[in-house]
Amino acid sequence: MSNVRVRFAPSPTGPLHIGGVKTALCNYLFAKKHGGQFLLRIEDTDQTRYVSGAEDYILEALQWCGLTPDESSQNPGEYGPYRQSERKELYRQYADQLVESGNAYYAFDTPEELEEMRENMKKQGVPSPQYNAITRQYMKNSLALSADEVQKRLDAGEPYVIRINVPRNEEVKVHDTIRGWVVFQSSQLDDKVIFKSDGMPTYHLANVVDDHLMKISHVIRGEEWLPSTPIHVLLYRYLGWEDTMPEFAHLPLILKPDGKGKLSKRDGDRLGIPVFPLDWKDPETGNISSGFRERGFIPEAFLNMMVFLGWNPGTEQEIFTLPELIEAFSLERIGKAGAKFDYEKGKWYNQQYLKNLDSKIIAEQNKSVLDEKGITYEEGYLIKAIDLLKERMTFISDFWEVGSFFFQNPSEYDEKLVRKKWKDNIPTLFDDLQTSLSSLDNFTHEAIETEIKGFMERHNLKFGDVLPVFRLMISGVGAGPPLFEVAELLGKEHVISRMGASKEIFNTICAKENA
Ligand code: GLU
């Protein structure tokens, strides 16, 4: 495929939802796969919906994801500006061209008149009234009014909008890579406003003009834009750009975890799951909706999870690096059906990535935790602890919860397990184990293992009698990383002292129960 140019075109009307990240990701992968360019265009023509901070948020989110645009306001190419408000002067000529060719018209209707038309139509049994080939005949526009009347109104400076002239009864066909041919009846379409009385284009005109001028080859966007596409197809035709019209691909929606409808910010708040890449602080309410970054996600794991919402590689492979995704990605393997959002699966992805992440990186991000607690440690020891712990972590921040025993004596013990295991002759026999472990010269995991196995044989004990007790003594809990390696890293001195100290505590716990 030659000259692939795709764009992500968010409107800064709020934080980037994960649906937006998925759109950006698919555009990015498609561009990289075909050696093309990935553009970021900010669609800010609707000043009434502008939310301060939203554009910065979008940039920061894309940066965190590693989806760096090849062209954007920050990194302009030859097709700038990349913010529609800065391209304002450019659109008017196309609106005028459309009026001149009869494919668009002036409309002077006031909001009250529009409302009245809708009410009348509803009374006549039309459930969703449109401004279309029928109703426009009765409205105040340049197709219904005389040329003189129109001129008079224009001369008087009366406010107007420009609407697209949608044909009365025609099939408008859209080719979509994911859905095939999608056919719309023009009688069902609205004569959309393409240019507003404030001198700004609407989304439809600005989007088509920019996609054309920026030489966009493929429009990859969310399914919610499919109903607008026939209007765009008409605009390409009316502007004489049909030959270079981009190919369309509308990505399936991300659904609520139960599959009932589109995933929303409210679902995130209700279910306590993030639906934004980064924390978002609502500028009006000050409420914070949590993001994947702050929840401890690794960007690659987040993207890996996102791409699977709608796409599959056609193989069993689930874990992909970004270069592997670029290689495997294709629009044809995206399904039409909405994809249920599964936060647990997202956590699983993070866990998989964490396992393979360099322990030094995890260590680096947890040093402040140790510093805050006033714990002194050696770098090498911390890294070895993380080597053992990372299999058991879902998030980088789980480190202290799963591994505090590497840095301080257990302050609590799993009492239920203590009661279950600290019984019969075990308390007495563990004195023997403590003695034999303290006589080890080389406190390696192999030597510890041999010693413990010898102890079990001597006393005819099973793994289940010994290992949980030993683990409880040195870590306070019943499960954790490979036990002998934990003991080796803690070192003989700590292991022996913890064995000694815990015996007393275990006796007290069991005595409490019997009292
Ligand atoms: N500005 C639209 C949005 O906010 C862009 C839709 C499109 O990609 O055409 O998603």
mmCIF file with all atom_site columns, N, CA and C and ligand atoms in Angstrom, residues 7 9-11 43 203 207 221 225, ligand 1:
data_model
loop_
_atom_site.group_PDB
_atom_site.id
_atom_site.type_symbol
_atom_site.label_atom_id
_atom_site.label_alt_id
_atom_site.label_comp_id
_atom_site.label_asym_id
_atom_site.label_entity_id
_atom_site.label_seq_id
_atom_site.pdbx_PDB_ins_code
_atom_site.Cartn_x
_atom_site.Cartn_y
_atom_site.Cartn_z
_atom_site.occupancy
_atom_site.B_iso_or_equiv
_atom_site.pdbx_formal_charge
_atom_site.auth_seq_id
_atom_site.auth_comp_id
_atom_site.auth_asym_id
_atom_site.auth_atom_id
_atom_site.pdbx_PDB_model_num
ATOM   1  N N  . ARG A 1 7   ? -4.996  9.701  10.368 1.00 0.00 ? 7   ARG A N  1
ATOM   2  C CA . ARG A 1 7   ? -5.010  10.731 11.412 1.00 0.00 ? 7   ARG A CA 1
ATOM   3  C C  . ARG A 1 7   ? -5.864  10.298 12.577 1.00 0.00 ? 7   ARG A C  1
ATOM   4  N N  . ALA A 1 9   ? -8.170  12.320 15.206 1.00 0.00 ? 9   ALA A N  1
ATOM   5  C CA . ALA A 1 9   ? -8.716  13.685 15.150 1.00 0.00 ? 9   ALA A CA 1
ATOM   6  C C  . ALA A 1 9   ? -9.645  13.982 16.323 1.00 0.00 ? 9   ALA A C  1
ATOM   7  N N  . PRO A 1 10  ? -9.123  13.943 17.541 1.00 0.00 ? 10  PRO A N  1
ATOM   8  C CA . PRO A 1 10  ? -10.015 14.147 18.684 1.00 0.00 ? 10  PRO A CA 1
ATOM   9  C C  . PRO A 1 10  ? -10.485 15.590 18.827 1.00 0.00 ? 10  PRO A C  1
ATOM   10 N N  . SER A 1 11  ? -11.640 15.744 19.442 1.00 0.00 ? 11  SER A N  1
ATOM   11 C CA . SER A 1 11  ? -12.126 17.077 19.801 1.00 0.00 ? 11  SER A CA 1
ATOM   12 C C  . SER A 1 11  ? -11.811 17.282 21.281 1.00 0.00 ? 11  SER A C  1
ATOM   13 N N  . GLU A 1 43  ? -9.559  18.769 16.581 1.00 0.00 ? 43  GLU A N  1
ATOM   14 C CA . GLU A 1 43  ? -10.786 19.286 15.961 1.00 0.00 ? 43  GLU A CA 1
ATOM   15 C C  . GLU A 1 43  ? -11.543 20.142 16.966 1.00 0.00 ? 43  GLU A C  1
ATOM   16 N N  . TYR A 1 203 ? -18.062 20.250 12.229 1.00 0.00 ? 203 TYR A N  1
ATOM   17 C CA . TYR A 1 203 ? -17.225 19.058 12.124 1.00 0.00 ? 203 TYR A CA 1
ATOM   18 C C  . TYR A 1 203 ? -17.210 18.495 10.708 1.00 0.00 ? 203 TYR A C  1
ATOM   19 N N  . ASN A 1 207 ? -13.775 18.443 8.735  1.00 0.00 ? 207 ASN A N  1
ATOM   20 C CA . ASN A 1 207 ? -13.198 17.100 8.711  1.00 0.00 ? 207 ASN A CA 1
ATOM   21 C C  . ASN A 1 207 ? -12.879 16.662 7.280  1.00 0.00 ? 207 ASN A C  1
ATOM   22 N N  . ARG A 1 221 ? -11.877 5.354  12.413 1.00 0.00 ? 221 ARG A N  1
ATOM   23 C CA . ARG A 1 221 ? -12.481 6.051  13.562 1.00 0.00 ? 221 ARG A CA 1
ATOM   24 C C  . ARG A 1 221 ? -13.566 5.190  14.171 1.00 0.00 ? 221 ARG A C  1
ATOM   25 N N  . TRP A 1 225 ? -19.249 7.361  14.303 1.00 0.00 ? 225 TRP A N  1
ATOM   26 C CA . TRP A 1 225 ? -19.162 8.304  13.177 1.00 0.00 ? 225 TRP A CA 1
ATOM   27 C C  . TRP A 1 225 ? -19.703 7.737  11.878 1.00 0.00 ? 225 TRP A C  1
HETATM 28 N N1 . GLU B 2 .   ? -13.500 15.088 16.013 1.00 0.00 ? 1   GLU B N1 1
HETATM 29 C C1 . GLU B 2 .   ? -14.081 13.781 15.897 1.00 0.00 ? 1   GLU B C1 1
HETATM 30 C C2 . GLU B 2 .   ? -13.940 13.103 17.254 1.00 0.00 ? 1   GLU B C2 1
HETATM 31 O O1 . GLU B 2 .   ? -13.950 13.778 18.229 1.00 0.00 ? 1   GLU B O1 1
HETATM 32 C C3 . GLU B 2 .   ? -13.341 13.039 14.799 1.00 0.00 ? 1   GLU B C3 1
HETATM 33 C C4 . GLU B 2 .   ? -14.089 11.941 14.162 1.00 0.00 ? 1   GLU B C4 1
HETATM 34 C C5 . GLU B 2 .   ? -13.311 11.496 12.949 1.00 0.00 ? 1   GLU B C5 1
HETATM 35 O O2 . GLU B 2 .   ? -12.279 10.853 13.148 1.00 0.00 ? 1   GLU B O2 1
HETATM 36 O O3 . GLU B 2 .   ? -13.703 11.828 11.857 1.00 0.00 ? 1   GLU B O3 1
HETATM 37 O O4 . GLU B 2 .   ? -13.821 11.912 17.396 1.00 0.00 ? 1   GLU B O4 1
#
